[in-house]
JSON list of N, CA and C in Angstrom, two decimals:
[
{"chain": "A", "resi": 25, "resn": "PRO", "atom": "N", "xyz": [-52.90, -222.27, -61.88]},
{"chain": "A", "resi": 25, "resn": "PRO", "atom": "CA", "xyz": [-52.84, -220.78, -62.09]},
{"chain": "A", "resi": 25, "resn": "PRO", "atom": "C", "xyz": [-53.87, -220.23, -62.97]},
{"chain": "A", "resi": 26, "resn": "VAL", "atom": "N", "xyz": [-54.65, -219.23, -62.61]},
{"chain": "A", "resi": 26, "resn": "VAL", "atom": "CA", "xyz": [-55.74, -218.76, -63.40]},
{"chain": "A", "resi": 26, "resn": "VAL", "atom": "C", "xyz": [-55.57, -217.30, -63.77]},
{"chain": "A", "resi": 27, "resn": "GLY", "atom": "N", "xyz": [-55.02, -216.47, -63.11]},
{"chain": "A", "resi": 27, "resn": "GLY", "atom": "CA", "xyz": [-54.89, -215.04, -63.42]},
{"chain": "A", "resi": 27, "resn": "GLY", "atom": "C", "xyz": [-53.54, -214.54, -63.28]},
{"chain": "A", "resi": 28, "resn": "LEU", "atom": "N", "xyz": [-53.13, -213.59, -64.05]},
{"chain": "A", "resi": 28, "resn": "LEU", "atom": "CA", "xyz": [-51.79, -212.98, -63.85]},
{"chain": "A", "resi": 28, "resn": "LEU", "atom": "C", "xyz": [-51.70, -211.51, -64.09]},
{"chain": "A", "resi": 29, "resn": "ALA", "atom": "N", "xyz": [-50.64, -210.87, -63.56]},
{"chain": "A", "resi": 29, "resn": "ALA", "atom": "CA", "xyz": [-50.48, -209.46, -63.80]},
{"chain": "A", "resi": 29, "resn": "ALA", "atom": "C", "xyz": [-48.86, -209.30, -63.78]},
{"chain": "A", "resi": 30, "resn": "VAL", "atom": "N", "xyz": [-48.48, -208.23, -64.49]},
{"chain": "A", "resi": 30, "resn": "VAL", "atom": "CA", "xyz": [-47.05, -207.95, -64.70]},
{"chain": "A", "resi": 30, "resn": "VAL", "atom": "C", "xyz": [-46.87, -206.45, -64.20]},
{"chain": "A", "resi": 31, "resn": "ASP", "atom": "N", "xyz": [-45.74, -206.36, -63.32]},
{"chain": "A", "resi": 31, "resn": "ASP", "atom": "CA", "xyz": [-45.48, -204.97, -62.87]},
{"chain": "A", "resi": 31, "resn": "ASP", "atom": "C", "xyz": [-44.49, -204.25, -63.77]},
{"chain": "A", "resi": 32, "resn": "SER", "atom": "N", "xyz": [-44.15, -203.00, -63.45]},
{"chain": "A", "resi": 32, "resn": "SER", "atom": "CA", "xyz": [-43.28, -202.23, -64.40]},
{"chain": "A", "resi": 32, "resn": "SER", "atom": "C", "xyz": [-41.90, -202.74, -64.42]},
{"chain": "A", "resi": 33, "resn": "HIS", "atom": "N", "xyz": [-41.43, -203.64, -63.50]},
{"chain": "A", "resi": 33, "resn": "HIS", "atom": "CA", "xyz": [-40.17, -204.32, -63.47]},
{"chain": "A", "resi": 33, "resn": "HIS", "atom": "C", "xyz": [-40.03, -205.57, -64.32]},
{"chain": "A", "resi": 34, "resn": "GLY", "atom": "N", "xyz": [-41.30, -206.00, -64.72]},
{"chain": "A", "resi": 34, "resn": "GLY", "atom": "CA", "xyz": [-41.34, -207.23, -65.44]},
{"chain": "A", "resi": 34, "resn": "GLY", "atom": "C", "xyz": [-41.65, -208.48, -64.53]},
{"chain": "A", "resi": 35, "resn": "ASP", "atom": "N", "xyz": [-41.82, -208.29, -63.26]},
{"chain": "A", "resi": 35, "resn": "ASP", "atom": "CA", "xyz": [-42.16, -209.36, -62.33]},
{"chain": "A", "resi": 35, "resn": "ASP", "atom": "C", "xyz": [-43.58, -209.86, -62.61]},
{"chain": "A", "resi": 36, "resn": "VAL", "atom": "N", "xyz": [-43.84, -211.17, -62.69]},
{"chain": "A", "resi": 36, "resn": "VAL", "atom": "CA", "xyz": [-45.12, -211.65, -62.91]},
{"chain": "A", "resi": 36, "resn": "VAL", "atom": "C", "xyz": [-45.78, -212.15, -61.62]},
{"chain": "A", "resi": 37, "resn": "PHE", "atom": "N", "xyz": [-47.04, -211.86, -61.43]},
{"chain": "A", "resi": 37, "resn": "PHE", "atom": "CA", "xyz": [-47.82, -212.38, -60.31]},
{"chain": "A", "resi": 37, "resn": "PHE", "atom": "C", "xyz": [-48.93, -213.20, -60.76]},
{"chain": "A", "resi": 38, "resn": "VAL", "atom": "N", "xyz": [-49.05, -214.28, -60.11]},
{"chain": "A", "resi": 38, "resn": "VAL", "atom": "CA", "xyz": [-49.96, -215.34, -60.56]},
{"chain": "A", "resi": 38, "resn": "VAL", "atom": "C", "xyz": [-50.98, -215.81, -59.47]},
{"chain": "A", "resi": 39, "resn": "ALA", "atom": "N", "xyz": [-52.20, -215.82, -59.75]},
{"chain": "A", "resi": 39, "resn": "ALA", "atom": "CA", "xyz": [-53.29, -216.25, -58.81]},
{"chain": "A", "resi": 39, "resn": "ALA", "atom": "C", "xyz": [-53.23, -217.85, -58.97]},
{"chain": "A", "resi": 40, "resn": "ASP", "atom": "N", "xyz": [-52.96, -218.45, -57.88]},
{"chain": "A", "resi": 40, "resn": "ASP", "atom": "CA", "xyz": [-52.83, -219.91, -57.80]},
{"chain": "A", "resi": 40, "resn": "ASP", "atom": "C", "xyz": [-53.91, -220.58, -56.98]},
{"chain": "A", "resi": 41, "resn": "GLN", "atom": "N", "xyz": [-55.07, -220.96, -57.61]},
{"chain": "A", "resi": 41, "resn": "GLN", "atom": "CA", "xyz": [-56.18, -221.55, -56.91]},
{"chain": "A", "resi": 41, "resn": "GLN", "atom": "C", "xyz": [-55.82, -222.79, -56.10]},
{"chain": "A", "resi": 42, "resn": "LEU", "atom": "N", "xyz": [-55.08, -223.62, -56.67]},
{"chain": "A", "resi": 42, "resn": "LEU", "atom": "CA", "xyz": [-54.74, -224.91, -55.95]},
{"chain": "A", "resi": 42, "resn": "LEU", "atom": "C", "xyz": [-53.97, -224.58, -54.60]},
{"chain": "A", "resi": 43, "resn": "LYS", "atom": "N", "xyz": [-53.06, -223.67, -54.58]},
{"chain": "A", "resi": 43, "resn": "LYS", "atom": "CA", "xyz": [-52.35, -223.41, -53.39]},
{"chain": "A", "resi": 43, "resn": "LYS", "atom": "C", "xyz": [-52.96, -222.25, -52.55]},
{"chain": "A", "resi": 44, "resn": "THR", "atom": "N", "xyz": [-54.15, -221.69, -53.08]},
{"chain": "A", "resi": 44, "resn": "THR", "atom": "CA", "xyz": [-54.82, -220.66, -52.50]},
{"chain": "A", "resi": 44, "resn": "THR", "atom": "C", "xyz": [-53.81, -219.47, -52.15]},
{"chain": "A", "resi": 45, "resn": "ALA", "atom": "N", "xyz": [-53.01, -219.11, -53.08]},
{"chain": "A", "resi": 45, "resn": "ALA", "atom": "CA", "xyz": [-51.94, -218.18, -52.88]},
{"chain": "A", "resi": 45, "resn": "ALA", "atom": "C", "xyz": [-51.67, -217.31, -54.06]},
{"chain": "A", "resi": 46, "resn": "ILE", "atom": "N", "xyz": [-50.87, -216.37, -53.89]},
{"chain": "A", "resi": 46, "resn": "ILE", "atom": "CA", "xyz": [-50.27, -215.48, -55.04]},
{"chain": "A", "resi": 46, "resn": "ILE", "atom": "C", "xyz": [-48.88, -215.83, -55.12]},
{"chain": "A", "resi": 47, "resn": "GLN", "atom": "N", "xyz": [-48.34, -216.07, -56.30]},
{"chain": "A", "resi": 47, "resn": "GLN", "atom": "CA", "xyz": [-46.99, -216.37, -56.53]},
{"chain": "A", "resi": 47, "resn": "GLN", "atom": "C", "xyz": [-46.44, -215.22, -57.31]},
{"chain": "A", "resi": 48, "resn": "GLU", "atom": "N", "xyz": [-45.17, -214.79, -56.96]},
{"chain": "A", "resi": 48, "resn": "GLU", "atom": "CA", "xyz": [-44.44, -213.81, -57.70]},
{"chain": "A", "resi": 48, "resn": "GLU", "atom": "C", "xyz": [-43.28, -214.52, -58.40]},
{"chain": "A", "resi": 49, "resn": "ILE", "atom": "N", "xyz": [-43.22, -214.28, -59.70]},
{"chain": "A", "resi": 49, "resn": "ILE", "atom": "CA", "xyz": [-42.06, -214.78, -60.51]},
{"chain": "A", "resi": 49, "resn": "ILE", "atom": "C", "xyz": [-41.21, -213.60, -60.81]},
{"chain": "A", "resi": 50, "resn": "PRO", "atom": "N", "xyz": [-40.10, -213.42, -60.16]},
{"chain": "A", "resi": 50, "resn": "PRO", "atom": "CA", "xyz": [-39.30, -212.18, -60.38]},
{"chain": "A", "resi": 50, "resn": "PRO", "atom": "C", "xyz": [-38.48, -212.30, -61.65]},
{"chain": "A", "resi": 51, "resn": "TYR", "atom": "N", "xyz": [-38.25, -211.11, -62.22]},
{"chain": "A", "resi": 51, "resn": "TYR", "atom": "CA", "xyz": [-37.64, -210.97, -63.45]},
{"chain": "A", "resi": 51, "resn": "TYR", "atom": "C", "xyz": [-36.29, -210.11, -63.14]},
{"chain": "A", "resi": 52, "resn": "ALA", "atom": "N", "xyz": [-35.20, -210.64, -63.52]},
{"chain": "A", "resi": 52, "resn": "ALA", "atom": "CA", "xyz": [-33.87, -209.89, -63.34]},
{"chain": "A", "resi": 52, "resn": "ALA", "atom": "C", "xyz": [-32.88, -210.43, -64.31]},
{"chain": "A", "resi": 53, "resn": "ASN", "atom": "N", "xyz": [-32.04, -209.50, -64.76]},
{"chain": "A", "resi": 53, "resn": "ASN", "atom": "CA", "xyz": [-30.97, -209.89, -65.74]},
{"chain": "A", "resi": 53, "resn": "ASN", "atom": "C", "xyz": [-31.48, -210.66, -66.97]},
{"chain": "A", "resi": 54, "resn": "GLY", "atom": "N", "xyz": [-32.70, -210.26, -67.47]},
{"chain": "A", "resi": 54, "resn": "GLY", "atom": "CA", "xyz": [-33.12, -210.99, -68.69]},
{"chain": "A", "resi": 54, "resn": "GLY", "atom": "C", "xyz": [-33.76, -212.34, -68.47]},
{"chain": "A", "resi": 55, "resn": "ALA", "atom": "N", "xyz": [-33.90, -212.78, -67.22]},
{"chain": "A", "resi": 55, "resn": "ALA", "atom": "CA", "xyz": [-34.53, -214.13, -66.97]},
{"chain": "A", "resi": 55, "resn": "ALA", "atom": "C", "xyz": [-35.46, -214.09, -65.84]},
{"chain": "A", "resi": 56, "resn": "TYR", "atom": "N", "xyz": [-36.34, -215.08, -65.84]},
{"chain": "A", "resi": 56, "resn": "TYR", "atom": "CA", "xyz": [-37.34, -215.16, -64.80]},
{"chain": "A", "resi": 56, "resn": "TYR", "atom": "C", "xyz": [-36.82, -216.24, -63.69]},
{"chain": "A", "resi": 57, "resn": "GLY", "atom": "N", "xyz": [-36.99, -215.84, -62.43]},
{"chain": "A", "resi": 57, "resn": "GLY", "atom": "CA", "xyz": [-36.60, -216.71, -61.41]},
{"chain": "A", "resi": 57, "resn": "GLY", "atom": "C", "xyz": [-37.61, -217.62, -60.77]},
{"chain": "A", "resi": 58, "resn": "THR", "atom": "N", "xyz": [-37.25, -218.18, -59.69]},
{"chain": "A", "resi": 58, "resn": "THR", "atom": "CA", "xyz": [-38.17, -219.10, -58.98]},
{"chain": "A", "resi": 58, "resn": "THR", "atom": "C", "xyz": [-39.38, -218.42, -58.39]},
{"chain": "A", "resi": 59, "resn": "PRO", "atom": "N", "xyz": [-40.59, -218.99, -58.51]},
{"chain": "A", "resi": 59, "resn": "PRO", "atom": "CA", "xyz": [-41.76, -218.34, -57.92]},
{"chain": "A", "resi": 59, "resn": "PRO", "atom": "C", "xyz": [-41.58, -218.24, -56.38]},
{"chain": "A", "resi": 60, "resn": "ILE", "atom": "N", "xyz": [-42.03, -217.12, -55.96]},
{"chain": "A", "resi": 60, "resn": "ILE", "atom": "CA", "xyz": [-42.04, -216.78, -54.49]},
{"chain": "A", "resi": 60, "resn": "ILE", "atom": "C", "xyz": [-43.44, -216.46, -53.99]},
{"chain": "A", "resi": 61, "resn": "PRO", "atom": "N", "xyz": [-43.89, -217.12, -52.94]},
{"chain": "A", "resi": 61, "resn": "PRO", "atom": "CA", "xyz": [-45.19, -216.77, -52.47]},
{"chain": "A", "resi": 61, "resn": "PRO", "atom": "C", "xyz": [-45.22, -215.41, -51.81]},
{"chain": "A", "resi": 62, "resn": "VAL", "atom": "N", "xyz": [-46.27, -214.59, -52.23]},
{"chain": "A", "resi": 62, "resn": "VAL", "atom": "CA", "xyz": [-46.30, -213.23, -51.67]},
{"chain": "A", "resi": 62, "resn": "VAL", "atom": "C", "xyz": [-47.56, -212.97, -50.94]},
{"chain": "A", "resi": 63, "resn": "GLY", "atom": "N", "xyz": [-48.51, -214.02, -50.89]},
{"chain": "A", "resi": 63, "resn": "GLY", "atom": "CA", "xyz": [-49.78, -213.87, -50.21]},
{"chain": "A", "resi": 63, "resn": "GLY", "atom": "C", "xyz": [-50.41, -215.27, -50.21]},
{"chain": "A", "resi": 64, "resn": "SER", "atom": "N", "xyz": [-50.98, -215.62, -49.03]},
{"chain": "A", "resi": 64, "resn": "SER", "atom": "CA", "xyz": [-51.63, -216.94, -48.95]},
{"chain": "A", "resi": 64, "resn": "SER", "atom": "C", "xyz": [-52.87, -216.85, -48.12]},
{"chain": "A", "resi": 65, "resn": "GLY", "atom": "N", "xyz": [-53.63, -217.92, -48.19]},
{"chain": "A", "resi": 65, "resn": "GLY", "atom": "CA", "xyz": [-54.94, -217.96, -47.32]},
{"chain": "A", "resi": 65, "resn": "GLY", "atom": "C", "xyz": [-56.04, -217.34, -48.02]},
{"chain": "A", "resi": 66, "resn": "PHE", "atom": "N", "xyz": [-56.01, -217.17, -49.31]},
{"chain": "A", "resi": 66, "resn": "PHE", "atom": "CA", "xyz": [-57.13, -216.67, -50.00]},
{"chain": "A", "resi": 66, "resn": "PHE", "atom": "C", "xyz": [-58.24, -217.70, -50.26]},
{"chain": "A", "resi": 67, "resn": "ASN", "atom": "N", "xyz": [-59.42, -217.28, -50.53]},
{"chain": "A", "resi": 67, "resn": "ASN", "atom": "CA", "xyz": [-60.60, -218.14, -50.75]},
{"chain": "A", "resi": 67, "resn": "ASN", "atom": "C", "xyz": [-60.63, -218.34, -52.26]},
{"chain": "A", "resi": 68, "resn": "ASN", "atom": "N", "xyz": [-59.72, -219.25, -52.85]},
{"chain": "A", "resi": 68, "resn": "ASN", "atom": "CA", "xyz": [-59.73, -219.50, -54.33]},
{"chain": "A", "resi": 68, "resn": "ASN", "atom": "C", "xyz": [-59.52, -218.26, -55.16]},
{"chain": "A", "resi": 69, "resn": "PRO", "atom": "N", "xyz": [-58.25, -217.66, -55.10]},
{"chain": "A", "resi": 69, "resn": "PRO", "atom": "CA", "xyz": [-57.97, -216.51, -55.88]},
{"chain": "A", "resi": 69, "resn": "PRO", "atom": "C", "xyz": [-58.20, -216.76, -57.36]},
{"chain": "A", "resi": 70, "resn": "VAL", "atom": "N", "xyz": [-58.96, -215.81, -57.99]},
{"chain": "A", "resi": 70, "resn": "VAL", "atom": "CA", "xyz": [-59.17, -216.09, -59.43]},
{"chain": "A", "resi": 70, "resn": "VAL", "atom": "C", "xyz": [-58.51, -215.11, -60.36]},
{"chain": "A", "resi": 71, "resn": "ASN", "atom": "N", "xyz": [-58.05, -214.05, -59.81]},
{"chain": "A", "resi": 71, "resn": "ASN", "atom": "CA", "xyz": [-57.35, -212.98, -60.64]},
{"chain": "A", "resi": 71, "resn": "ASN", "atom": "C", "xyz": [-56.52, -212.09, -59.79]},
{"chain": "A", "resi": 72, "resn": "VAL", "atom": "N", "xyz": [-55.65, -211.44, -60.46]},
{"chain": "A", "resi": 72, "resn": "VAL", "atom": "CA", "xyz": [-54.72, -210.37, -59.90]},
{"chain": "A", "resi": 72, "resn": "VAL", "atom": "C", "xyz": [-54.62, -209.26, -60.85]},
{"chain": "A", "resi": 73, "resn": "ALA", "atom": "N", "xyz": [-54.46, -207.97, -60.34]},
{"chain": "A", "resi": 73, "resn": "ALA", "atom": "CA", "xyz": [-54.37, -206.79, -61.20]},
{"chain": "A", "resi": 73, "resn": "ALA", "atom": "C", "xyz": [-53.36, -205.84, -60.61]},
{"chain": "A", "resi": 74, "resn": "MET", "atom": "N", "xyz": [-52.69, -205.18, -61.38]},
{"chain": "A", "resi": 74, "resn": "MET", "atom": "CA", "xyz": [-51.70, -204.18, -60.97]},
{"chain": "A", "resi": 74, "resn": "MET", "atom": "C", "xyz": [-52.23, -202.81, -61.37]},
{"chain": "A", "resi": 75, "resn": "ASP", "atom": "N", "xyz": [-52.37, -201.83, -60.44]},
{"chain": "A", "resi": 75, "resn": "ASP", "atom": "CA", "xyz": [-52.70, -200.47, -60.86]},
{"chain": "A", "resi": 75, "resn": "ASP", "atom": "C", "xyz": [-51.56, -199.70, -61.28]},
{"chain": "A", "resi": 76, "resn": "GLY", "atom": "N", "xyz": [-51.80, -198.43, -61.67]},
{"chain": "A", "resi": 76, "resn": "GLY", "atom": "CA", "xyz": [-50.72, -197.46, -62.20]},
{"chain": "A", "resi": 76, "resn": "GLY", "atom": "C", "xyz": [-49.70, -197.17, -61.20]},
{"chain": "A", "resi": 77, "resn": "LEU", "atom": "N", "xyz": [-50.00, -197.32, -59.95]},
{"chain": "A", "resi": 77, "resn": "LEU", "atom": "CA", "xyz": [-48.97, -197.03, -58.85]},
{"chain": "A", "resi": 77, "resn": "LEU", "atom": "C", "xyz": [-48.24, -198.15, -58.44]},
{"chain": "A", "resi": 78, "resn": "GLY", "atom": "N", "xyz": [-48.50, -199.42, -59.08]},
{"chain": "A", "resi": 78, "resn": "GLY", "atom": "CA", "xyz": [-47.74, -200.60, -58.73]},
{"chain": "A", "resi": 78, "resn": "GLY", "atom": "C", "xyz": [-48.45, -201.36, -57.53]},
{"chain": "A", "resi": 79, "resn": "GLN", "atom": "N", "xyz": [-49.56, -201.02, -57.16]},
{"chain": "A", "resi": 79, "resn": "GLN", "atom": "CA", "xyz": [-50.27, -201.76, -56.03]},
{"chain": "A", "resi": 79, "resn": "GLN", "atom": "C", "xyz": [-50.96, -203.04, -56.64]},
{"chain": "A", "resi": 80, "resn": "LEU", "atom": "N", "xyz": [-50.74, -204.17, -55.95]},
{"chain": "A", "resi": 80, "resn": "LEU", "atom": "CA", "xyz": [-51.32, -205.40, -56.44]},
{"chain": "A", "resi": 80, "resn": "LEU", "atom": "C", "xyz": [-52.61, -205.74, -55.82]},
{"chain": "A", "resi": 81, "resn": "TYR", "atom": "N", "xyz": [-53.68, -206.10, -56.57]},
{"chain": "A", "resi": 81, "resn": "TYR", "atom": "CA", "xyz": [-54.92, -206.50, -56.08]},
{"chain": "A", "resi": 81, "resn": "TYR", "atom": "C", "xyz": [-55.33, -207.90, -56.45]},
{"chain": "A", "resi": 82, "resn": "VAL", "atom": "N", "xyz": [-55.95, -208.56, -55.49]},
{"chain": "A", "resi": 82, "resn": "VAL", "atom": "CA", "xyz": [-56.29, -209.95, -55.67]},
{"chain": "A", "resi": 82, "resn": "VAL", "atom": "C", "xyz": [-57.83, -210.12, -55.52]},
{"chain": "A", "resi": 83, "resn": "VAL", "atom": "N", "xyz": [-58.35, -210.81, -56.49]},
{"chain": "A", "resi": 83, "resn": "VAL", "atom": "CA", "xyz": [-59.87, -211.20, -56.41]},
{"chain": "A", "resi": 83, "resn": "VAL", "atom": "C", "xyz": [-59.92, -212.69, -56.08]},
{"chain": "A", "resi": 84, "resn": "ASP", "atom": "N", "xyz": [-60.59, -212.88, -54.98]},
{"chain": "A", "resi": 84, "resn": "ASP", "atom": "CA", "xyz": [-60.93, -214.24, -54.69]},
{"chain": "A", "resi": 84, "resn": "ASP", "atom": "C", "xyz": [-62.51, -214.47, -54.50]},
{"chain": "A", "resi": 85, "resn": "PHE", "atom": "N", "xyz": [-62.98, -215.59, -54.13]},
{"chain": "A", "resi": 85, "resn": "PHE", "atom": "CA", "xyz": [-64.41, -215.80, -54.15]},
{"chain": "A", "resi": 85, "resn": "PHE", "atom": "C", "xyz": [-65.16, -214.97, -53.06]},
{"chain": "A", "resi": 86, "resn": "SER", "atom": "N", "xyz": [-64.43, -214.31, -52.16]},
{"chain": "A", "resi": 86, "resn": "SER", "atom": "CA", "xyz": [-65.17, -213.57, -51.10]},
{"chain": "A", "resi": 86, "resn": "SER", "atom": "C", "xyz": [-64.82, -212.10, -51.02]},
{"chain": "A", "resi": 87, "resn": "ALA", "atom": "N", "xyz": [-63.71, -211.70, -51.67]},
{"chain": "A", "resi": 87, "resn": "ALA", "atom": "CA", "xyz": [-63.42, -210.26, -51.52]},
{"chain": "A", "resi": 87, "resn": "ALA", "atom": "C", "xyz": [-62.37, -209.80, -52.60]},
{"chain": "A", "resi": 88, "resn": "ILE", "atom": "N", "xyz": [-62.12, -208.51, -52.61]},
{"chain": "A", "resi": 88, "resn": "ILE", "atom": "CA", "xyz": [-60.88, -207.90, -53.41]},
{"chain": "A", "resi": 88, "resn": "ILE", "atom": "C", "xyz": [-59.98, -207.42, -52.32]},
{"chain": "A", "resi": 89, "resn": "TRP", "atom": "N", "xyz": [-58.73, -207.93, -52.53]},
{"chain": "A", "resi": 89, "resn": "TRP", "atom": "CA", "xyz": [-57.67, -207.63, -51.52]},
{"chain": "A", "resi": 89, "resn": "TRP", "atom": "C", "xyz": [-56.61, -206.78, -52.09]},
{"chain": "A", "resi": 90, "resn": "LYS", "atom": "N", "xyz": [-56.01, -205.79, -51.33]},
{"chain": "A", "resi": 90, "resn": "LYS", "atom": "CA", "xyz": [-54.91, -205.00, -51.84]},
{"chain": "A", "resi": 90, "resn": "LYS", "atom": "C", "xyz": [-53.69, -205.51, -51.07]},
{"chain": "A", "resi": 91, "resn": "LEU", "atom": "N", "xyz": [-52.72, -205.98, -51.68]},
{"chain": "A", "resi": 91, "resn": "LEU", "atom": "CA", "xyz": [-51.51, -206.49, -51.22]},
{"chain": "A", "resi": 91, "resn": "LEU", "atom": "C", "xyz": [-50.44, -205.32, -51.00]},
{"chain": "A", "resi": 92, "resn": "THR", "atom": "N", "xyz": [-49.84, -205.12, -49.89]},
{"chain": "A", "resi": 92, "resn": "THR", "atom": "CA", "xyz": [-48.85, -204.17, -49.77]},
{"chain": "A", "resi": 92, "resn": "THR", "atom": "C", "xyz": [-47.53, -204.81, -49.90]},
{"chain": "A", "resi": 93, "resn": "ARG", "atom": "N", "xyz": [-46.57, -204.35, -50.72]},
{"chain": "A", "resi": 93, "resn": "ARG", "atom": "CA", "xyz": [-45.33, -204.96, -51.01]},
{"chain": "A", "resi": 93, "resn": "ARG", "atom": "C", "xyz": [-44.22, -204.09, -50.47]}
]
């Protein structure tokens, strides 16, 4: 994992280069849950970012992607 972002609910999103995917680690009831893949097939994702509207962006070696949740 190389980059991460946190949304307004406390969920953590991680750029995982090894799996070429984005993992979501959900937050609920004061604890973090099991990582869930929310996007895959990226070209070595290096970072993720969350904008003020809760949109998730992924940066990989070839593009910037906007993930719709």
